[in-house]
XYZ file of C-alpha atoms in Angstrom:
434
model
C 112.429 51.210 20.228
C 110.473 49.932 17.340
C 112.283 48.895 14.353
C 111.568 50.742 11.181
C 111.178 47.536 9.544
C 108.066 46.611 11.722
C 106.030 50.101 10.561
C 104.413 51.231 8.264
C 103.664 54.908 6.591
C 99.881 55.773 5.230
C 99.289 58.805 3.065
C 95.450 59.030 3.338
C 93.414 60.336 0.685
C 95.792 63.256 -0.733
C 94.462 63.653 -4.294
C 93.273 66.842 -6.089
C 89.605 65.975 -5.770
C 90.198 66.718 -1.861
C 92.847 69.201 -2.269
C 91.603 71.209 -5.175
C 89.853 74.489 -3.746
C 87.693 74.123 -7.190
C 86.423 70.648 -6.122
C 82.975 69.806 -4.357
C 84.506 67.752 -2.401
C 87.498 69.730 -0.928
C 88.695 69.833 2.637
C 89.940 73.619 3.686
C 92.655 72.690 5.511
C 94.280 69.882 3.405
C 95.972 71.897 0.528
C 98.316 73.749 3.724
C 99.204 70.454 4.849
C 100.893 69.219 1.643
C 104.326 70.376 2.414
C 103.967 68.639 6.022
C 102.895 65.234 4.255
C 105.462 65.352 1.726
C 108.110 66.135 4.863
C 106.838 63.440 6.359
C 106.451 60.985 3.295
C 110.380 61.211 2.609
C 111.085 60.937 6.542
C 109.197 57.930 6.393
C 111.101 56.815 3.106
C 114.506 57.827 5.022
C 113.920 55.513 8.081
C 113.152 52.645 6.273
C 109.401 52.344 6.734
C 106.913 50.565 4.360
C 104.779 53.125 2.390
C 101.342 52.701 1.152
C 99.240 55.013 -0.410
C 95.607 55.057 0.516
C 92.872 56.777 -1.989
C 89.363 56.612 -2.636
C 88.352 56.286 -6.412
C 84.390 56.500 -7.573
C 82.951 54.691 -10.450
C 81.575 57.221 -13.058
C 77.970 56.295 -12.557
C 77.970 56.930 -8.999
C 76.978 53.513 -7.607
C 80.080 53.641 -5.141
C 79.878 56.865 -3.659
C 78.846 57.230 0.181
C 75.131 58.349 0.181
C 75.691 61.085 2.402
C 78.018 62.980 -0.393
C 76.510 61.742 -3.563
C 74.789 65.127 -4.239
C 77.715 67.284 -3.913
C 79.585 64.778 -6.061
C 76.526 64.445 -8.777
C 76.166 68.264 -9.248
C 80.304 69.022 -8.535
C 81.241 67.590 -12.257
C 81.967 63.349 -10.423
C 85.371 64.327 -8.762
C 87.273 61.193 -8.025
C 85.980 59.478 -10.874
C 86.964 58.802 -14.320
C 84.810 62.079 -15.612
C 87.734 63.923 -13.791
C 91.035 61.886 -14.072
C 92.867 65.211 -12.844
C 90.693 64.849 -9.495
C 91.546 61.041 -8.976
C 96.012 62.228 -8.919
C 98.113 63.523 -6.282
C 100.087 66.497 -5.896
C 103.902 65.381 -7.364
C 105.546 65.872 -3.988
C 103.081 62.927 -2.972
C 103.310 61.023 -5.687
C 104.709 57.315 -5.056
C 107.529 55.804 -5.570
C 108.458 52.966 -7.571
C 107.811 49.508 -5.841
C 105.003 51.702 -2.963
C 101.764 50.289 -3.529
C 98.836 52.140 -3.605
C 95.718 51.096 -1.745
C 91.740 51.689 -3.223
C 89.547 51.553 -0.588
C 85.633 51.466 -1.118
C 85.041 53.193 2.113
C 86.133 55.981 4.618
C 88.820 53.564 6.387
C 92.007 52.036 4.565
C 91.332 49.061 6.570
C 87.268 48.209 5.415
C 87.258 46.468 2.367
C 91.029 45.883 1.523
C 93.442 43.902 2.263
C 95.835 45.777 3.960
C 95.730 44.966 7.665
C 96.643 41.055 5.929
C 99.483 43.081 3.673
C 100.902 44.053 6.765
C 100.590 41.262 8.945
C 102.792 39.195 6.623
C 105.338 41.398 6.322
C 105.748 41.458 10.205
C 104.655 44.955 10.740
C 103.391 46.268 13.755
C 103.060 50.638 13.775
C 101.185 52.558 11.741
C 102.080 56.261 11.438
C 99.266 58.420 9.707
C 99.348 61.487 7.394
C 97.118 62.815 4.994
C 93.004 64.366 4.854
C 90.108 64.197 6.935
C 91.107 63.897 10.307
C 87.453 62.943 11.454
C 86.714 60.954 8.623
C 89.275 58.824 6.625
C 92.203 59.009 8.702
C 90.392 58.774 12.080
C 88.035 55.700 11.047
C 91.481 54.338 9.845
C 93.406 55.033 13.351
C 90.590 53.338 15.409
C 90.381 50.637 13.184
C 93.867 50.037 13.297
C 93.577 50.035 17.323
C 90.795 46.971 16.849
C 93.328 45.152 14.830
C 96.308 45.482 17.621
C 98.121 47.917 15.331
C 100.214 50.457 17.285
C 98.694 54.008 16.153
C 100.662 57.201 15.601
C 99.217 60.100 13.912
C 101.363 62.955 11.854
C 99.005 66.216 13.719
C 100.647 68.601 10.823
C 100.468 66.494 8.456
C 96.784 65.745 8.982
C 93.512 68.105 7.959
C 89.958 68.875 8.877
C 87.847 71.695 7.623
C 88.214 74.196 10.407
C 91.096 74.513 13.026
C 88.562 73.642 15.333
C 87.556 70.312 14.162
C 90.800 69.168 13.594
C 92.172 69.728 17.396
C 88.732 68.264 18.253
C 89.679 64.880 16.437
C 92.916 64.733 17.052
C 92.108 65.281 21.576
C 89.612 62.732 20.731
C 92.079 60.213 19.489
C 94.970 61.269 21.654
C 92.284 60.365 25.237
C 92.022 56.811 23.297
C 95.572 55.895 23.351
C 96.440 56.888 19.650
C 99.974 58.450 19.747
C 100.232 62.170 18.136
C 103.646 63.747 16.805
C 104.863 65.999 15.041
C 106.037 65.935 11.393
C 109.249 67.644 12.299
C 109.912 65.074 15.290
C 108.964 62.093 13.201
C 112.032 63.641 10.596
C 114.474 63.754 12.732
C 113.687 60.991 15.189
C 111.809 58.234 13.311
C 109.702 55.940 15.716
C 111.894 57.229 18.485
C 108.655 59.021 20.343
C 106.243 56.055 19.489
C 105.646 53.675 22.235
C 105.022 49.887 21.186
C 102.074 50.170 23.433
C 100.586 46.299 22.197
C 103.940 44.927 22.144
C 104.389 46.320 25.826
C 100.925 45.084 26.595
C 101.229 41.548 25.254
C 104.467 41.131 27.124
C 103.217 42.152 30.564
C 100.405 39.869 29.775
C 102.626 36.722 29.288
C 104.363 37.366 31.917
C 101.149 37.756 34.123
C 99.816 34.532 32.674
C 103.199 32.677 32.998
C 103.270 34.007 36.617
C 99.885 32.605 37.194
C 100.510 29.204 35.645
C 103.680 28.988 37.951
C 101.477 30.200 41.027
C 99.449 27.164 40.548
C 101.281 24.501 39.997
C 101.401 24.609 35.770
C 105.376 25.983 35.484
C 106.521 22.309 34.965
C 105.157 22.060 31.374
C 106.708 25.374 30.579
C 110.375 24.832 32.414
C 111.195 22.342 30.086
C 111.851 25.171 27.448
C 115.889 26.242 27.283
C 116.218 29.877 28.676
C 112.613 30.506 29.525
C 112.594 33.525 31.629
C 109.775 33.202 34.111
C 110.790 29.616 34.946
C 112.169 28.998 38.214
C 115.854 29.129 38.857
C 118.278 26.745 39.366
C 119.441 25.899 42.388
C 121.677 28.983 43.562
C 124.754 29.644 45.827
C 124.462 31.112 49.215
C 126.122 34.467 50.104
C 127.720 33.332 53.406
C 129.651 36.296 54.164
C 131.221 39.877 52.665
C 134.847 40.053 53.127
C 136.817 43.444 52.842
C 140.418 43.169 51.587
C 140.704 47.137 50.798
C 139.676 50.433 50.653
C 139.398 53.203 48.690
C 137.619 55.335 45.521
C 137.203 51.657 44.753
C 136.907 48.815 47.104
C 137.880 45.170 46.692
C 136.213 42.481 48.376
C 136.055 38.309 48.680
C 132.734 36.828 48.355
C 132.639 34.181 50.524
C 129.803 31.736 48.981
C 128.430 27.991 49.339
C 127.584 25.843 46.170
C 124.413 23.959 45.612
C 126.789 20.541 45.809
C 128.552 22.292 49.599
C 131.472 23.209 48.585
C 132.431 26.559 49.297
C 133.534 29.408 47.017
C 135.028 32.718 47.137
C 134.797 35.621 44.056
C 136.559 38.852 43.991
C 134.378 41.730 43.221
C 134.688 45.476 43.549
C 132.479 48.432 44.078
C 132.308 51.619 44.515
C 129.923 51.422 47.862
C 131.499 50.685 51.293
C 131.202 47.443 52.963
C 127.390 48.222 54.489
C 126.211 49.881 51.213
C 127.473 46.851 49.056
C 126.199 44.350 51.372
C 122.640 45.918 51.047
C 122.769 46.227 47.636
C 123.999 42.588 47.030
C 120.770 41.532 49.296
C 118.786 43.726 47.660
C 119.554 42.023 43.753
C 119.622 38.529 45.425
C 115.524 39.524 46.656
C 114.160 41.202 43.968
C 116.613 41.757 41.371
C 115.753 45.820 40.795
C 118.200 47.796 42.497
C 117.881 52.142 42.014
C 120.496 53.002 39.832
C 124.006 53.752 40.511
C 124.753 56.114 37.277
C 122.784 57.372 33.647
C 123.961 57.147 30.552
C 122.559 59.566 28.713
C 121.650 58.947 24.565
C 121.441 62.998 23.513
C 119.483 63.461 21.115
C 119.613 67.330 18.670
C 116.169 68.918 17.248
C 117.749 67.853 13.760
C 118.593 64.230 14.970
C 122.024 64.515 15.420
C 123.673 62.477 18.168
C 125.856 64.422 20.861
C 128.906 62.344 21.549
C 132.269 63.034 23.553
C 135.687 62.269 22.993
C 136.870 61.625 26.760
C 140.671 61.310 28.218
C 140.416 57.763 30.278
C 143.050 57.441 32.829
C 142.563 53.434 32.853
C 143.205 53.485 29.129
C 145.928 55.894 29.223
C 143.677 57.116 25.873
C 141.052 59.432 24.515
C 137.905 57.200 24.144
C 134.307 57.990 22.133
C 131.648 57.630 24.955
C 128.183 59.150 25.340
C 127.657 61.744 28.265
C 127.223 59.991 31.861
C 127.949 60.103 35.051
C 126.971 58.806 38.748
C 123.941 59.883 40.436
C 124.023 61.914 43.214
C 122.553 61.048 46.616
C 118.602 62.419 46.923
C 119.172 63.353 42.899
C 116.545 62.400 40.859
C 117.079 60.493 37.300
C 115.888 63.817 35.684
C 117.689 65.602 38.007
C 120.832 63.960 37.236
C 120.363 63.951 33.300
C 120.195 68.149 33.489
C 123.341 68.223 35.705
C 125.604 65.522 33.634
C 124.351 67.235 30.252
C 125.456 70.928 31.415
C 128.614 70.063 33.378
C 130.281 67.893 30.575
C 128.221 69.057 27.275
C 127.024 72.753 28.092
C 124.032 71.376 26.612
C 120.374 71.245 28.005
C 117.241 69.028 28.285
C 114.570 70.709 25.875
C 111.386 71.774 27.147
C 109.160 72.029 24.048
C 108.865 67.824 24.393
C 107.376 66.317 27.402
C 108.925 64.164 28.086
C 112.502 64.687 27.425
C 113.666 62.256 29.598
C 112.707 58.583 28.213
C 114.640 55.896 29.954
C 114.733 52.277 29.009
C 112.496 49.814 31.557
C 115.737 48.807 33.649
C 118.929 49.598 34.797
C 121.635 47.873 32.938
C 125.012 46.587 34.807
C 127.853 47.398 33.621
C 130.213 44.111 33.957
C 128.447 41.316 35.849
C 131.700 40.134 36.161
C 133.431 42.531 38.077
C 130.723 45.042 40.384
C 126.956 45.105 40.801
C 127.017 49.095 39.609
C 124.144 49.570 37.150
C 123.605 52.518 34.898
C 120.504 53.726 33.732
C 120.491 54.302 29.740
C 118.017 57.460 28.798
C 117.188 59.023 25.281
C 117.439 62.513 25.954
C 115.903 65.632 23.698
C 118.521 68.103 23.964
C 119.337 71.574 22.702
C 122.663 73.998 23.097
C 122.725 75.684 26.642
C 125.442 77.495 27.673
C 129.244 76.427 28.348
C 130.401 72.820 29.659
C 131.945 72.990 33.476
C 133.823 69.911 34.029
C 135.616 68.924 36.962
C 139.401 70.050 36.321
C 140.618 66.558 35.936
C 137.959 65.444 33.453
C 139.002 66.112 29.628
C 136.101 66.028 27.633
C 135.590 67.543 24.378
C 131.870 66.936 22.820
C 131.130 66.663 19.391
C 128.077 65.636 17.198
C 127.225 63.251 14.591
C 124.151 63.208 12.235
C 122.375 59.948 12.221
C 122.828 59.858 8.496
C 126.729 59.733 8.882
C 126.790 57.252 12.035
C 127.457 54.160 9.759
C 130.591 56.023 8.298
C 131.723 57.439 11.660
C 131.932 53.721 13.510
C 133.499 52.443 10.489
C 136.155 54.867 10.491
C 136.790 55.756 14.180
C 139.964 53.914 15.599
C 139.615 55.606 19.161
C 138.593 52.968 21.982
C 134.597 53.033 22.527
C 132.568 51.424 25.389
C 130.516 48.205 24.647
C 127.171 50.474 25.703
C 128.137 53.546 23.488
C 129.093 51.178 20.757
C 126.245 49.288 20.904
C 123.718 52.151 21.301
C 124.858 53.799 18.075
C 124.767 50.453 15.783
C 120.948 50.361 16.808
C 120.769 54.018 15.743
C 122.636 53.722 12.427
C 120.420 50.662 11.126
């Protein structure tokens, strides 16, 4: 997920000379969008990202204004200009707030002539998020700009305007086929960045590791395995799996690991798993080869239209207690991770996976494992867009009662709760209150 911190907000060009249905200059469709882009501009405010206001301002005598509209701004009484200060303000729903700065560009883009993409760079941020008027001009010579630059792109489609309906889903399809990211204002409200891929961030990683992989390939890994912890260097020497010993059987099975050192001497771990011998055998061969086993079991992060978190208070027999946990569960043989989401959501929850998002199913790159210490079971972790669906049907031994949270009142419900909580849960909803 991309940290708040590392995006920014832009409010494009939403002043009365392009709202105003008086003004030469107006767009048709930007004075319905003003409630969206002041949604969105306290959203943005909300979830911690940096704000800047982007506006165009003319010089009285013209000499700035784009050729192409200096006739309609000549005969329309010099909008945006000091001849009509009322033109060059903002709605006050838009207005900004103390410490926001506001950006003058000389051109259609935020980017041309400023200093912004520099402004941005130092203050580590990565993801733009666009709002504001005209979707072909101003804010889409802005989006593909901020594609050259390596900026992740995400454009507000509500909370964006052209001059007919038609243009604007025009522009925005345009956009979309060139990798810039559209939501929702309502989605960005309740979810933040949730639904925003780090796309360069993704990118440049798969890239280093491509390169690193290359470098190692031929021959060029010993200037980089010098570095502590360096993930694509190669491994240490590693013990050898001599045998699989079974010492019992059951809904969980123990077993000795019967290993040899690098130095010869021989070792044997206790583990245990839920698999039978011939399962846990492949499985163990399986993580020693290429380290990406299927998963054994989701956990599933569900997320409400209005952001809330669902949770569950759970009876745990092997803490003889009621413990705070997120909804999960093992997946079935021939299920599908989707598959097993839907079932694990209405059995324990009664709730469902929404079907007005596509997807609603986002799971992080890789199964995590549960306690390395202990069993190779993994669990996949997914962020889930969930609604209400009917009545929970839980096994008759399972005691689970779910409840929500908002994500405004997370960092006052971990705080305060006392009941035990899983390392995953725990750690899942710290990330989500910050």
């Amino acid at each position: 997920m991309i940290e708040p911190a590392r995006a920014a907000f832009l409010l494009i060009d939403m002043q009365n000379g392009f709202i105003d249905t008086t003004s030469p200059l107006r767009i048709a469709g930007a004075a319905a969008t003003v409630p969206a882009c002041a949604h969105a501009l306290a959203a943005a405010r909300e979830h911690g990202l940096a704000v800047f206001h982007v506006r165009r301002a003319y010089a009285a005598d013209g000499s700035n204004v784009e050729a192409v509209r200096w006739e309609a701004w000549a005969e329309g009484g010099r909008p945006l200009s000091s001849a009509d200060p009322m033109s060059l303000a903002c709605p006050p729903e838009l207005a900004p707030a103390p410490g926001e700065p506001v950006v003058v560009k000389p051109s259609w883009s935020a980017f041309f002539g400023t200093d912004l993409a520099a402004t941005m760079r130092q203050q580590g941020i990565g993801t733009i998020v666009l709002a504001g008027t005209t979707t072909p001009n101003c804010v889409r010579s802005t989006a593909y700009d901020g594609l050259a630059l390596g900026f992740n792109v995400a454009v507000l489609r509500d909370a964006t305007s052209s001059r007919t309906p038609e243009v604007q889903e025009a522009n925005l399809a345009d956009m979309e086929a060139v990798g810039i990211q559209l939501i929702f204002a309502d989605d960005f409200a309740a979810n933040g960045l949730l639904h925003i891929r780090d796309t360069e961030g993704e990118v440049a990683r798969a890239v280093a590791l491509e390169r690193a992989t290359q470098e190692e390939t031929e021959g060029a890994a010993d200037k980089t395995n010098a570095v502590v912890g360096n993930p694509v260097a190669p491994l240490p020497p590693t013990p050898a799996l001599e045998s699989v010993e079974t010492v019992s059987t059951g809904w969980i099975n123990k077993y000795h690991l019967h290993y040899t050192l690098p130095d010869g001497r021989p070792y044997t771990y206790e583990g245990v798993s839920r698999k039978g011998p011939a399962r846990y055998e492949a499985a163990l061969k399986t993580l020693r080869s290429t380290g990406a086993p299927d998963p054994d079991a989701v956990c599933i992060v569900p997320l409400l239209p209005d952001g809330s978190v669902l949770l569950e208070r759970e009876f745990r027999y092997p803490l003889n207690s009621w413990c705070v946990s997120l909804p999960a569960g093992l997946i079935d043989a021939g299920e599908s991770l989707e598959e097993a989401v839907a079932r694990e959501l209405s059995e324990e929850t009664g709730y469902r996976l929404r079907d007005d998002i596509a997807p609603a199913v986002r799971p992080l790159p890789q199964p995590g494992f549960s306690s390395t210490g202990l069993t190779e079971e993994n669990v996949q972790v997914v962020f889930a867009q969930v609604e209400p669906g009917g009545q929970p049907r839980p096994d008759s031994a399972e005691l689970i009662e779910p409840f929500t949270v908002a994500r405004s009142g997370l960092r006052a419900f971990l705080d305060t709760n006392k009941l035990p909580i899983g390392t995953r849960c725990q750690l899942i909803l710290e990330l989500l209150a910050l």
